[in-house]
């Protein structure tokens, strides 16, 4: 049986969504009988982080890879209950914003497919509760035949979590948590105090080890209660505000861009400690009730890798499986599994050991054709042993972009779309944060280690030797912390990624060769992107990311790429064709300036919500005029001539502005 699972909102990428979002992390997966054939998040294709669009591109990718159409699919599964889809459709209908929408759940979803694909899927549609889909997404690929399952997130179908027990082919619900108990929303609200917003939760997790959780423990303890039977309660917003204010914390709140004080670090630590205390309270109770030794975790809260590590070390369970796509994208997979479980009895249980389900980087011939087109910027050579060559570069202190095979499903780069570096020098952490990721200097990087050498460097439980998904924070062995300075966090921990020769032989070879050269079979591994874009997906995107960051080399397929010496990149950009992404639009408005004076403001706006994209980028008047005529065929040189801009100084300024826009992914530049 062939099932297409999907998760996502209703709007197209070029339709305005700045007022908010009905969804996030849109995705599609294709599953045959239990085997995942393809899985990808919409953000990788439309290039909007955490995209809330209808996943039309993801669906097309899944089908096109196997030369299929929707007619070939047996069933289509959505990870939202039909009733809740109906409520959403009715709200849109009553607001009058979407005249074409049918005000019922099935008709609403069917209309989205009709609009995008011209195909009636009404009879093929199936719906799975949001948290039930999360549960299936973790239980089936865990390989367990029985387990306790905990799902925690912000919200879904008017709930914030669920506790279940897996018994053979069945899931039995034990409890659920209401919206007033949402740990995901609470965490999101409290990080506003630290100058962060939604989707920045992982940054606060990385900040917490710099603080002392005991400093503000009593402030937090006044705002939640641990109740009998694994239950808990959370205070309302006014109580939190009053307690923070009484402790003097409101006045000390950090605004975006401000430096971090010790107060901010201590608050982050207290927040993390509270989360861990509540979750362990839930798990302790239900482990006693069920006597389960296996645990499955899913939902956005399960992306808190520090929490996962604490659960691992708690001794409550022998085996812990965390769905690597624990966020809502993973719900597409869970919905597909749910449908299959109803039709295939028993559903074939297969342990998930890899996530390489996305777009293929291409064969050497296709890659070389793309490299040739960028010849003004780069030089390249085909290397017989790309893994060995890359290992030598890394051992020599170089930072390398690594793009191979099919892209990973989920938020982690697991050795196919990665930035790699030597994990030993502490300065590499600062270097990559500054020159590549352009993010806060405290943020840690993960170590990728040979699977067979994990215990040589990390203190992990004997029952769980494999960590293929970079979703557990574990202790670096004390005698190895001085060696692994770039990947060991301030508290002596690391978000470990074990690499198997079976699932990724090429990446395993790079680490192995690096180990032969240095005695340390570990690499610093971070996602191949900068701070304004999703992880690169295609060869073209890998080249652009390489050119617009401080990476030393790019290893793509069998090719080693380096930047050409000569004119600065902003000047060379003059010879590239310019076009706007579908999610960007030009905006001219008037703004009140000093002394009541009104001035024209020129901006590059976004159709996406502020949660998903940098909403606006200021433009010079001349650049605004240039972009109005950009059609993907003309270069900056062409357009400046047409505009009568002949001054070398003005052209140089426009070139620098264009390069900055390109670096922020506000424009698309490509060879003619």
PDB file of C-alpha atoms in Angstrom, residues 311-511:
ATOM      1  CA  UNK A 311      15.972  11.188  30.517  1.00  0.00           C
ATOM      2  CA  UNK A 312      18.644   8.877  29.121  1.00  0.00           C
ATOM      3  CA  UNK A 313      20.752   9.182  32.292  1.00  0.00           C
ATOM      4  CA  UNK A 314      17.758   8.966  34.654  1.00  0.00           C
ATOM      5  CA  UNK A 315      17.762   5.169  34.592  1.00  0.00           C
ATOM      6  CA  UNK A 316      13.979   5.093  34.149  1.00  0.00           C
ATOM      7  CA  UNK A 317      14.276   3.296  30.817  1.00  0.00           C
ATOM      8  CA  UNK A 318      16.741   0.947  29.183  1.00  0.00           C
ATOM      9  CA  UNK A 319      16.092   2.257  25.692  1.00  0.00           C
ATOM     10  CA  UNK A 320      14.949   5.715  24.575  1.00  0.00           C
ATOM     11  CA  UNK A 321      13.979   6.551  20.985  1.00  0.00           C
ATOM     12  CA  UNK A 322      13.338  10.159  20.013  1.00  0.00           C
ATOM     13  CA  UNK A 323      11.762  10.759  16.619  1.00  0.00           C
ATOM     14  CA  UNK A 324      14.458  12.846  14.890  1.00  0.00           C
ATOM     15  CA  UNK A 325      11.783  14.880  13.098  1.00  0.00           C
ATOM     16  CA  UNK A 326       9.979  15.364  16.405  1.00  0.00           C
ATOM     17  CA  UNK A 327       8.446  18.661  15.268  1.00  0.00           C
ATOM     18  CA  UNK A 328       5.317  18.938  13.138  1.00  0.00           C
ATOM     19  CA  UNK A 329       7.048  17.810   9.935  1.00  0.00           C
ATOM     20  CA  UNK A 330       7.338  14.401  11.573  1.00  0.00           C
ATOM     21  CA  UNK A 331       3.573  14.381  11.942  1.00  0.00           C
ATOM     22  CA  UNK A 332       3.316  13.763   8.202  1.00  0.00           C
ATOM     23  CA  UNK A 333       5.220  10.519   8.714  1.00  0.00           C
ATOM     24  CA  UNK A 334       3.133   9.583  11.743  1.00  0.00           C
ATOM     25  CA  UNK A 335      -0.121  10.170   9.864  1.00  0.00           C
ATOM     26  CA  UNK A 336       1.069   7.834   7.106  1.00  0.00           C
ATOM     27  CA  UNK A 337       2.012   5.170   9.654  1.00  0.00           C
ATOM     28  CA  UNK A 338      -1.370   5.555  11.340  1.00  0.00           C
ATOM     29  CA  UNK A 339      -3.223   4.880   8.095  1.00  0.00           C
ATOM     30  CA  UNK A 340      -0.995   1.929   7.283  1.00  0.00           C
ATOM     31  CA  UNK A 341      -1.591   0.459  10.740  1.00  0.00           C
ATOM     32  CA  UNK A 342      -5.313   0.308   9.961  1.00  0.00           C
ATOM     33  CA  UNK A 343      -4.835  -1.541   6.670  1.00  0.00           C
ATOM     34  CA  UNK A 344      -1.743  -3.675   7.218  1.00  0.00           C
ATOM     35  CA  UNK A 345      -1.943  -5.961  10.209  1.00  0.00           C
ATOM     36  CA  UNK A 346       0.562  -6.209  11.553  1.00  0.00           C
ATOM     37  CA  UNK A 347       2.347  -3.131  10.246  1.00  0.00           C
ATOM     38  CA  UNK A 348       5.899  -4.136   9.509  1.00  0.00           C
ATOM     39  CA  UNK A 349       8.060  -2.688  12.314  1.00  0.00           C
ATOM     40  CA  UNK A 350      11.377  -1.381  11.042  1.00  0.00           C
ATOM     41  CA  UNK A 351      13.944   0.434  13.123  1.00  0.00           C
ATOM     42  CA  UNK A 352      14.832   3.795  11.612  1.00  0.00           C
ATOM     43  CA  UNK A 353      18.603   4.152  11.345  1.00  0.00           C
ATOM     44  CA  UNK A 354      18.965   6.885   8.709  1.00  0.00           C
ATOM     45  CA  UNK A 355      17.102   9.934   7.373  1.00  0.00           C
ATOM     46  CA  UNK A 356      18.470  10.363   3.845  1.00  0.00           C
ATOM     47  CA  UNK A 357      15.075  10.666   2.168  1.00  0.00           C
ATOM     48  CA  UNK A 358      15.383  14.059   0.451  1.00  0.00           C
ATOM     49  CA  UNK A 359      16.701  15.461  -2.821  1.00  0.00           C
ATOM     50  CA  UNK A 360      19.784  13.865  -4.358  1.00  0.00           C
ATOM     51  CA  UNK A 361      22.712  16.223  -4.924  1.00  0.00           C
ATOM     52  CA  UNK A 362      23.122  14.664  -8.384  1.00  0.00           C
ATOM     53  CA  UNK A 363      25.655  12.551 -10.226  1.00  0.00           C
ATOM     54  CA  UNK A 364      29.101  13.867 -11.129  1.00  0.00           C
ATOM     55  CA  UNK A 365      28.053  14.858 -14.637  1.00  0.00           C
ATOM     56  CA  UNK A 366      25.141  17.015 -13.466  1.00  0.00           C
ATOM     57  CA  UNK A 367      27.229  18.523 -10.666  1.00  0.00           C
ATOM     58  CA  UNK A 368      30.040  19.429 -13.049  1.00  0.00           C
ATOM     59  CA  UNK A 369      27.618  21.137 -15.432  1.00  0.00           C
ATOM     60  CA  UNK A 370      26.486  23.365 -12.563  1.00  0.00           C
ATOM     61  CA  UNK A 371      30.063  24.024 -11.428  1.00  0.00           C
ATOM     62  CA  UNK A 372      31.025  25.079 -14.958  1.00  0.00           C
ATOM     63  CA  UNK A 373      28.243  27.663 -15.022  1.00  0.00           C
ATOM     64  CA  UNK A 374      29.779  29.297 -11.906  1.00  0.00           C
ATOM     65  CA  UNK A 375      33.233  29.438 -13.472  1.00  0.00           C
ATOM     66  CA  UNK A 376      33.633  33.181 -12.899  1.00  0.00           C
ATOM     67  CA  UNK A 377      33.583  32.528  -9.164  1.00  0.00           C
ATOM     68  CA  UNK A 378      35.102  29.136  -8.552  1.00  0.00           C
ATOM     69  CA  UNK A 379      37.664  26.625  -9.690  1.00  0.00           C
ATOM     70  CA  UNK A 380      37.281  22.916  -9.111  1.00  0.00           C
ATOM     71  CA  UNK A 381      38.922  19.569  -9.572  1.00  0.00           C
ATOM     72  CA  UNK A 382      37.594  16.032  -9.656  1.00  0.00           C
ATOM     73  CA  UNK A 383      39.151  13.980  -6.873  1.00  0.00           C
ATOM     74  CA  UNK A 384      39.417  10.198  -6.893  1.00  0.00           C
ATOM     75  CA  UNK A 385      39.122   9.928  -3.114  1.00  0.00           C
ATOM     76  CA  UNK A 386      37.059  12.923  -2.008  1.00  0.00           C
ATOM     77  CA  UNK A 387      36.760  11.621   1.567  1.00  0.00           C
ATOM     78  CA  UNK A 388      40.525  11.260   1.989  1.00  0.00           C
ATOM     79  CA  UNK A 389      41.223  14.673   0.446  1.00  0.00           C
ATOM     80  CA  UNK A 390      38.601  16.332   2.649  1.00  0.00           C
ATOM     81  CA  UNK A 391      40.032  14.694   5.774  1.00  0.00           C
ATOM     82  CA  UNK A 392      43.483  16.092   4.988  1.00  0.00           C
ATOM     83  CA  UNK A 393      42.036  19.586   4.546  1.00  0.00           C
ATOM     84  CA  UNK A 394      40.186  19.351   7.855  1.00  0.00           C
ATOM     85  CA  UNK A 395      43.296  18.133   9.654  1.00  0.00           C
ATOM     86  CA  UNK A 396      45.111  21.159   8.214  1.00  0.00           C
ATOM     87  CA  UNK A 397      42.574  23.504   9.829  1.00  0.00           C
ATOM     88  CA  UNK A 398      40.300  24.188   6.868  1.00  0.00           C
ATOM     89  CA  UNK A 399      36.497  24.530   7.140  1.00  0.00           C
ATOM     90  CA  UNK A 400      34.685  22.578   4.433  1.00  0.00           C
ATOM     91  CA  UNK A 401      31.141  22.538   3.112  1.00  0.00           C
ATOM     92  CA  UNK A 402      30.153  18.920   2.481  1.00  0.00           C
ATOM     93  CA  UNK A 403      27.239  18.083   0.132  1.00  0.00           C
ATOM     94  CA  UNK A 404      26.651  14.465  -0.854  1.00  0.00           C
ATOM     95  CA  UNK A 405      23.819  12.075  -1.714  1.00  0.00           C
ATOM     96  CA  UNK A 406      20.241  12.624  -0.613  1.00  0.00           C
ATOM     97  CA  UNK A 407      19.433  15.388   1.856  1.00  0.00           C
ATOM     98  CA  UNK A 408      18.327  14.627   5.396  1.00  0.00           C
ATOM     99  CA  UNK A 409      14.715  14.746   6.581  1.00  0.00           C
ATOM    100  CA  UNK A 410      14.322  16.843   9.724  1.00  0.00           C
ATOM    101  CA  UNK A 411      16.271  19.738  11.222  1.00  0.00           C
ATOM    102  CA  UNK A 412      19.720  18.123  11.548  1.00  0.00           C
ATOM    103  CA  UNK A 413      22.576  17.831   9.077  1.00  0.00           C
ATOM    104  CA  UNK A 414      23.724  14.246   9.476  1.00  0.00           C
ATOM    105  CA  UNK A 415      26.640  14.120   7.093  1.00  0.00           C
ATOM    106  CA  UNK A 416      25.061  14.832   3.697  1.00  0.00           C
ATOM    107  CA  UNK A 417      24.487  18.605   3.966  1.00  0.00           C
ATOM    108  CA  UNK A 418      27.088  19.568   6.570  1.00  0.00           C
ATOM    109  CA  UNK A 419      29.788  22.083   7.392  1.00  0.00           C
ATOM    110  CA  UNK A 420      32.811  20.220   8.767  1.00  0.00           C
ATOM    111  CA  UNK A 421      35.807  21.300  10.807  1.00  0.00           C
ATOM    112  CA  UNK A 422      38.435  20.050  13.257  1.00  0.00           C
ATOM    113  CA  UNK A 423      36.676  19.498  16.632  1.00  0.00           C
ATOM    114  CA  UNK A 424      39.812  20.068  18.718  1.00  0.00           C
ATOM    115  CA  UNK A 425      40.684  23.814  18.724  1.00  0.00           C
ATOM    116  CA  UNK A 426      38.314  25.863  20.883  1.00  0.00           C
ATOM    117  CA  UNK A 427      38.676  28.769  18.470  1.00  0.00           C
ATOM    118  CA  UNK A 428      36.898  26.777  15.746  1.00  0.00           C
ATOM    119  CA  UNK A 429      33.619  27.248  17.610  1.00  0.00           C
ATOM    120  CA  UNK A 430      34.027  31.032  17.545  1.00  0.00           C
ATOM    121  CA  UNK A 431      35.354  31.007  13.995  1.00  0.00           C
ATOM    122  CA  UNK A 432      32.399  29.151  12.495  1.00  0.00           C
ATOM    123  CA  UNK A 433      29.817  31.053  14.548  1.00  0.00           C
ATOM    124  CA  UNK A 434      31.238  34.313  13.216  1.00  0.00           C
ATOM    125  CA  UNK A 435      32.320  33.618   9.640  1.00  0.00           C
ATOM    126  CA  UNK A 436      29.710  31.089   8.540  1.00  0.00           C
ATOM    127  CA  UNK A 437      26.657  30.930  10.770  1.00  0.00           C
ATOM    128  CA  UNK A 438      26.712  34.616  11.788  1.00  0.00           C
ATOM    129  CA  UNK A 439      25.118  33.822  15.143  1.00  0.00           C
ATOM    130  CA  UNK A 440      25.684  34.097  18.900  1.00  0.00           C
ATOM    131  CA  UNK A 441      29.196  33.082  19.937  1.00  0.00           C
ATOM    132  CA  UNK A 442      28.022  30.852  22.819  1.00  0.00           C
ATOM    133  CA  UNK A 443      26.117  28.472  20.513  1.00  0.00           C
ATOM    134  CA  UNK A 444      27.613  24.949  20.541  1.00  0.00           C
ATOM    135  CA  UNK A 445      28.368  22.634  17.625  1.00  0.00           C
ATOM    136  CA  UNK A 446      27.873  18.888  17.486  1.00  0.00           C
ATOM    137  CA  UNK A 447      30.486  16.146  17.218  1.00  0.00           C
ATOM    138  CA  UNK A 448      30.117  13.411  14.590  1.00  0.00           C
ATOM    139  CA  UNK A 449      31.963  10.323  15.779  1.00  0.00           C
ATOM    140  CA  UNK A 450      32.479   6.851  14.353  1.00  0.00           C
ATOM    141  CA  UNK A 451      29.736   4.637  15.756  1.00  0.00           C
ATOM    142  CA  UNK A 452      32.263   2.067  16.912  1.00  0.00           C
ATOM    143  CA  UNK A 453      34.228   4.693  18.851  1.00  0.00           C
ATOM    144  CA  UNK A 454      31.400   6.511  20.691  1.00  0.00           C
ATOM    145  CA  UNK A 455      32.335   5.164  24.127  1.00  0.00           C
ATOM    146  CA  UNK A 456      35.972   6.181  23.674  1.00  0.00           C
ATOM    147  CA  UNK A 457      34.929   9.837  23.799  1.00  0.00           C
ATOM    148  CA  UNK A 458      31.472  10.024  25.395  1.00  0.00           C
ATOM    149  CA  UNK A 459      29.916   8.675  28.574  1.00  0.00           C
ATOM    150  CA  UNK A 460      26.807   6.868  27.330  1.00  0.00           C
ATOM    151  CA  UNK A 461      24.664   4.058  28.799  1.00  0.00           C
ATOM    152  CA  UNK A 462      25.747   0.547  27.832  1.00  0.00           C
ATOM    153  CA  UNK A 463      22.234  -0.330  26.630  1.00  0.00           C
ATOM    154  CA  UNK A 464      22.196   2.491  24.059  1.00  0.00           C
ATOM    155  CA  UNK A 465      25.401   2.677  21.994  1.00  0.00           C
ATOM    156  CA  UNK A 466      23.980   4.333  18.853  1.00  0.00           C
ATOM    157  CA  UNK A 467      23.116   8.032  18.417  1.00  0.00           C
ATOM    158  CA  UNK A 468      22.470   8.456  14.683  1.00  0.00           C
ATOM    159  CA  UNK A 469      20.203  11.519  14.850  1.00  0.00           C
ATOM    160  CA  UNK A 470      22.049  14.159  16.898  1.00  0.00           C
ATOM    161  CA  UNK A 471      19.167  14.455  19.348  1.00  0.00           C
ATOM    162  CA  UNK A 472      20.745  13.549  22.707  1.00  0.00           C
ATOM    163  CA  UNK A 473      23.073  15.716  24.756  1.00  0.00           C
ATOM    164  CA  UNK A 474      25.491  13.391  26.556  1.00  0.00           C
ATOM    165  CA  UNK A 475      28.564  13.828  28.719  1.00  0.00           C
ATOM    166  CA  UNK A 476      31.935  14.084  27.021  1.00  0.00           C
ATOM    167  CA  UNK A 477      34.380  11.885  28.914  1.00  0.00           C
ATOM    168  CA  UNK A 478      36.448  13.984  31.305  1.00  0.00           C
ATOM    169  CA  UNK A 479      39.721  12.776  29.820  1.00  0.00           C
ATOM    170  CA  UNK A 480      38.543  13.859  26.345  1.00  0.00           C
ATOM    171  CA  UNK A 481      37.147  17.312  27.063  1.00  0.00           C
ATOM    172  CA  UNK A 482      40.454  19.097  26.538  1.00  0.00           C
ATOM    173  CA  UNK A 483      40.814  17.283  23.216  1.00  0.00           C
ATOM    174  CA  UNK A 484      37.293  18.051  21.917  1.00  0.00           C
ATOM    175  CA  UNK A 485      37.194  21.729  22.842  1.00  0.00           C
ATOM    176  CA  UNK A 486      35.234  22.956  19.812  1.00  0.00           C
ATOM    177  CA  UNK A 487      32.343  20.513  20.332  1.00  0.00           C
ATOM    178  CA  UNK A 488      32.211  20.201  24.135  1.00  0.00           C
ATOM    179  CA  UNK A 489      29.858  22.685  25.743  1.00  0.00           C
ATOM    180  CA  UNK A 490      30.664  24.711  28.843  1.00  0.00           C
ATOM    181  CA  UNK A 491      29.039  22.063  31.082  1.00  0.00           C
ATOM    182  CA  UNK A 492      31.117  19.216  29.646  1.00  0.00           C
ATOM    183  CA  UNK A 493      28.389  17.870  27.349  1.00  0.00           C
ATOM    184  CA  UNK A 494      27.947  17.431  23.600  1.00  0.00           C
ATOM    185  CA  UNK A 495      25.052  16.757  21.207  1.00  0.00           C
ATOM    186  CA  UNK A 496      26.523  13.562  19.876  1.00  0.00           C
ATOM    187  CA  UNK A 497      26.045  12.080  16.397  1.00  0.00           C
ATOM    188  CA  UNK A 498      27.277   8.538  15.796  1.00  0.00           C
ATOM    189  CA  UNK A 499      28.066   7.653  12.181  1.00  0.00           C
ATOM    190  CA  UNK A 500      27.608   4.147  10.860  1.00  0.00           C
ATOM    191  CA  UNK A 501      29.645   2.623   8.036  1.00  0.00           C
ATOM    192  CA  UNK A 502      26.427   0.941   6.862  1.00  0.00           C
ATOM    193  CA  UNK A 503      24.129   3.976   6.628  1.00  0.00           C
ATOM    194  CA  UNK A 504      26.649   6.586   5.434  1.00  0.00           C
ATOM    195  CA  UNK A 505      29.894   4.945   4.244  1.00  0.00           C
ATOM    196  CA  UNK A 506      31.318   8.109   2.636  1.00  0.00           C
ATOM    197  CA  UNK A 507      30.908  10.294   5.725  1.00  0.00           C
ATOM    198  CA  UNK A 508      32.206   7.424   7.861  1.00  0.00           C
ATOM    199  CA  UNK A 509      35.287   7.371   5.638  1.00  0.00           C
ATOM    200  CA  UNK A 510      35.945  11.098   6.120  1.00  0.00           C
ATOM    201  CA  UNK A 511      35.850  10.736   9.909  1.00  0.00           C
TER     202      UNK A 511
END
